[in-house]
Tab-separated table of C-alpha atoms in Angstrom:
chain	number	residue	atom	x	y	z
A	21	MET	CA	-11.916	15.588	-11.225
A	22	ASN	CA	-14.760	13.617	-12.560
A	23	ASN	CA	-18.103	13.267	-10.805
A	24	ASP	CA	-17.760	9.592	-10.172
A	25	LEU	CA	-14.184	9.954	-8.556
A	26	ASP	CA	-15.632	12.817	-6.443
A	27	GLN	CA	-18.584	10.587	-5.202
A	28	LYS	CA	-16.303	7.706	-4.331
A	29	GLY	CA	-13.795	10.071	-2.641
A	30	GLU	CA	-16.831	11.426	-0.502
A	31	GLU	CA	-18.052	7.974	0.344
A	32	LEU	CA	-14.560	6.926	1.249
A	33	ARG	CA	-14.105	10.012	3.376
A	34	GLN	CA	-17.434	9.393	5.365
A	35	ARG	CA	-16.364	5.728	5.774
A	36	LEU	CA	-12.910	6.502	7.023
A	37	ALA	CA	-14.308	9.300	9.255
A	38	GLN	CA	-16.762	6.766	10.913
A	39	GLU	CA	-13.960	4.157	11.350
A	40	ALA	CA	-11.521	6.822	12.772
A	41	ARG	CA	-14.176	7.884	15.296
A	42	ALA	CA	-14.887	4.168	16.424
A	43	THR	CA	-11.195	3.422	16.788
A	44	GLY	CA	-9.878	6.583	18.565
A	45	TYR	CA	-8.427	8.312	15.376
A	46	ASN	CA	-9.195	11.751	13.955
A	47	LEU	CA	-9.572	12.587	10.390
A	48	ASN	CA	-8.110	16.099	9.512
A	49	PRO	CA	-10.838	18.621	10.149
A	50	ASP	CA	-9.959	20.441	6.935
A	51	LEU	CA	-12.731	19.233	4.697
A	52	ASP	CA	-11.043	20.337	1.612
A	53	MET	CA	-7.794	18.613	2.238
A	54	THR	CA	-9.480	15.386	3.481
A	55	SER	CA	-11.736	15.361	0.502
A	56	THR	CA	-8.745	15.662	-1.789
A	57	ILE	CA	-6.583	12.872	-0.082
A	58	CYS	CA	-9.826	10.640	-0.128
A	59	ALA	CA	-10.414	11.238	-3.975
A	60	GLY	CA	-6.675	10.297	-4.414
A	61	LEU	CA	-7.064	7.228	-2.337
A	62	ALA	CA	-10.234	6.264	-4.412
A	63	LYS	CA	-8.275	6.937	-7.664
A	64	ASN	CA	-5.285	4.674	-6.538
A	65	GLU	CA	-7.767	2.106	-5.488
A	66	GLY	CA	-9.335	2.047	-8.947
A	67	ARG	CA	-5.881	2.334	-10.635
A	68	TYR	CA	-4.092	-0.337	-8.513
A	69	GLY	CA	-6.737	-2.239	-6.666
A	70	TYR	CA	-5.621	-0.885	-3.347
A	71	MET	CA	-5.655	2.476	-1.613
A	72	SER	CA	-2.015	3.533	-1.843
A	73	CYS	CA	-1.145	6.785	-0.158
A	74	PRO	CA	-1.779	9.498	-2.801
A	75	CYS	CA	1.287	11.467	-1.406
A	76	ARG	CA	3.690	8.806	-2.169
A	77	LEU	CA	4.785	7.071	-5.545
A	78	ALA	CA	3.409	3.663	-5.799
A	79	SER	CA	4.805	0.986	-7.718
A	80	GLY	CA	1.429	-0.629	-8.833
A	81	LYS	CA	2.691	-3.931	-7.100
A	82	ARG	CA	0.582	-4.557	-3.914
A	83	GLU	CA	3.495	-6.598	-2.219
A	84	GLU	CA	5.900	-3.711	-2.752
A	85	ASP	CA	3.314	-0.930	-1.716
A	86	LYS	CA	1.747	-2.742	1.352
A	87	ASP	CA	3.531	-0.447	3.776
A	88	ILE	CA	1.825	2.666	2.092
A	89	ILE	CA	-1.691	1.255	1.857
A	90	CYS	CA	-3.762	3.588	3.983
A	91	PRO	CA	-3.620	3.497	6.902
A	92	CYS	CA	0.144	3.093	6.247
A	93	ASP	CA	2.680	1.268	8.431
A	94	TYR	CA	3.960	4.798	9.508
A	95	ARG	CA	0.748	6.411	10.592
A	96	ASP	CA	0.897	5.685	14.301
A	97	SER	CA	4.584	6.717	14.612
A	98	ASP	CA	3.940	9.867	12.679
A	99	LEU	CA	0.864	10.648	14.771
A	100	ALA	CA	2.923	10.120	17.965
A	101	GLU	CA	5.855	12.198	17.001
A	102	TYR	CA	4.292	14.989	14.667
A	103	GLY	CA	0.524	14.891	15.406
A	104	SER	CA	-0.467	13.950	11.838
A	105	CYS	CA	0.307	11.174	9.284
A	106	TYR	CA	2.726	11.953	6.447
A	107	CYS	CA	-0.312	13.046	4.195
A	108	ALA	CA	-2.278	14.585	7.028
A	109	LEU	CA	-5.391	12.592	6.626
A	110	TYR	CA	-5.011	11.401	10.268
A	111	VAL	CA	-4.280	14.014	12.979
A	112	SER	CA	-4.065	14.185	16.656
A	113	GLY	CA	-6.770	15.471	19.058
A	114	GLU	CA	-4.444	18.465	19.709
A	115	ILE	CA	-4.646	19.537	15.989
A	116	VAL	CA	-8.384	18.845	15.895
A	117	SER	CA	-8.774	20.992	18.987
A	118	GLY	CA	-6.611	23.762	17.440
A	119	LYS	CA	-3.945	23.616	20.225
A	120	LYS	CA	-1.449	22.671	17.777
A	121	LYS	CA	-0.876	23.243	14.081
A	122	ALA	CA	-0.108	20.493	11.614
A	123	ALA	CA	3.524	20.711	10.259
A	124	PRO	CA	5.182	18.814	7.509
A	125	VAL	CA	6.261	15.252	8.461
A	126	PRO	CA	9.370	13.853	7.125
A	127	GLU	CA	9.205	10.555	5.039
A	128	ARG	CA	9.714	7.474	7.125
A	129	ARG	CA	9.427	4.998	4.271
A	130	PRO	CA	12.877	3.469	3.575
A	131	PRO	CA	14.315	3.668	0.027
A	132	ALA	CA	13.099	1.010	-2.300
A	133	GLU	CA	16.301	-0.982	-2.372
A	134	ARG	CA	16.197	-1.221	1.513
A	135	ARG	CA	12.392	-2.173	1.559
A	136	LEU	CA	13.046	-5.078	-1.051
A	137	LYS	CA	16.187	-6.287	0.795
A	138	ALA	CA	14.379	-6.424	4.102
A	139	ALA	CA	11.475	-8.260	2.505
A	140	HIS	CA	13.830	-10.993	1.190
A	141	ASP	CA	15.691	-11.243	4.453
A	142	ILE	CA	12.575	-12.169	6.533
A	143	GLN	CA	12.838	-15.779	7.779
A	144	PRO	CA	9.831	-17.848	9.042
A	145	LEU	CA	9.357	-17.608	12.729
A	146	PRO	CA	9.301	-20.829	14.849
A	147	THR	CA	5.722	-21.999	15.975
A	148	VAL	CA	4.828	-21.442	19.480
A	149	LYS	CA	3.505	-24.511	21.262
A	150	SER	CA	0.346	-24.017	23.518
A	151	GLY	CA	-0.069	-25.749	26.921
A	152	ALA	CA	-2.306	-28.343	25.285
A	153	GLY	CA	0.364	-29.319	22.824
A	154	GLY	CA	-1.142	-27.624	19.828
A	155	ALA	CA	0.645	-24.922	17.675
A	156	ILE	CA	-0.537	-21.302	18.210
A	157	LYS	CA	0.606	-18.663	15.677
A	158	VAL	CA	0.454	-14.887	16.902
A	159	TRP	CA	-0.216	-12.276	14.367
A	160	ARG	CA	0.634	-8.733	14.669
A	161	CYS	CA	-0.852	-5.815	12.632
A	162	LYS	CA	1.916	-3.812	11.112
A	163	VAL	CA	-0.097	-0.655	11.180
A	164	CYS	CA	-1.442	-0.479	14.694
A	165	GLY	CA	0.334	-3.317	16.571
A	166	TYR	CA	-2.822	-5.297	17.344
A	167	LEU	CA	-1.999	-8.776	18.279
A	168	CYS	CA	-4.186	-11.979	17.755
A	169	ALA	CA	-3.482	-15.668	18.336
A	170	LYS	CA	-5.116	-17.634	15.450
A	171	GLU	CA	-4.084	-19.989	12.852
A	172	THR	CA	-4.372	-17.364	10.321
A	173	PRO	CA	-4.510	-13.541	10.455
A	174	PRO	CA	-7.965	-11.838	10.517
A	175	ALA	CA	-9.376	-10.735	7.197
A	176	LYS	CA	-9.372	-7.007	8.535
A	177	CYS	CA	-7.616	-5.601	11.572
A	178	PRO	CA	-10.627	-4.959	14.223
A	179	ILE	CA	-8.663	-1.865	15.313
A	180	CYS	CA	-7.430	0.050	12.176
A	181	LYS	CA	-9.107	-1.948	9.428
A	182	ALA	CA	-5.917	-2.810	7.722
A	183	ASP	CA	-6.214	-5.838	5.308
A	184	LYS	CA	-4.978	-9.383	6.171
A	185	ASP	CA	-1.704	-8.948	4.161
A	186	ARG	CA	-0.727	-6.264	6.634
A	187	PHE	CA	-0.379	-8.730	9.479
A	188	GLU	CA	3.100	-10.622	10.116
A	189	GLU	CA	3.856	-13.531	12.337
A	190	PHE	CA	5.021	-12.240	15.765
A	191	ALA	CA	7.510	-14.080	17.845
A	192	LEU	CA	6.830	-14.303	21.644
């Protein structure tokens, strides 16, 4: 690996560690593993323009890969069920404290044909009317479930830092 990529990976690791601490998540305490994953994320960001999971095959098309942009859509479910995310960048407090060992996490990502079909089947949601007669849209972060009522989704999720395109309209 080249020095520039190593440096970007290390900067990313430090940023993700800080964000994880601030939002109640934990990065894997195995520094070698975490550094390798972050270098892969930095490499994919340079390659595709977004941080696709280095443990999965990305298409190079952001729209098709949104579910595997770190933090991926499956992180919280994997953490709840297995104690770590698919690539083991994020782990539970039990793993950090040594009470539990990290184990392989099965792939939750549906096959490409199912993902693409689901994307085409999405219908626009009806707008919810507020008490004052104005329309309110509710946006849900697909990564962590954060909800906000605004005309447009936030640029970044205040909880998990997912980008704006990881939000979907939420029906009440």
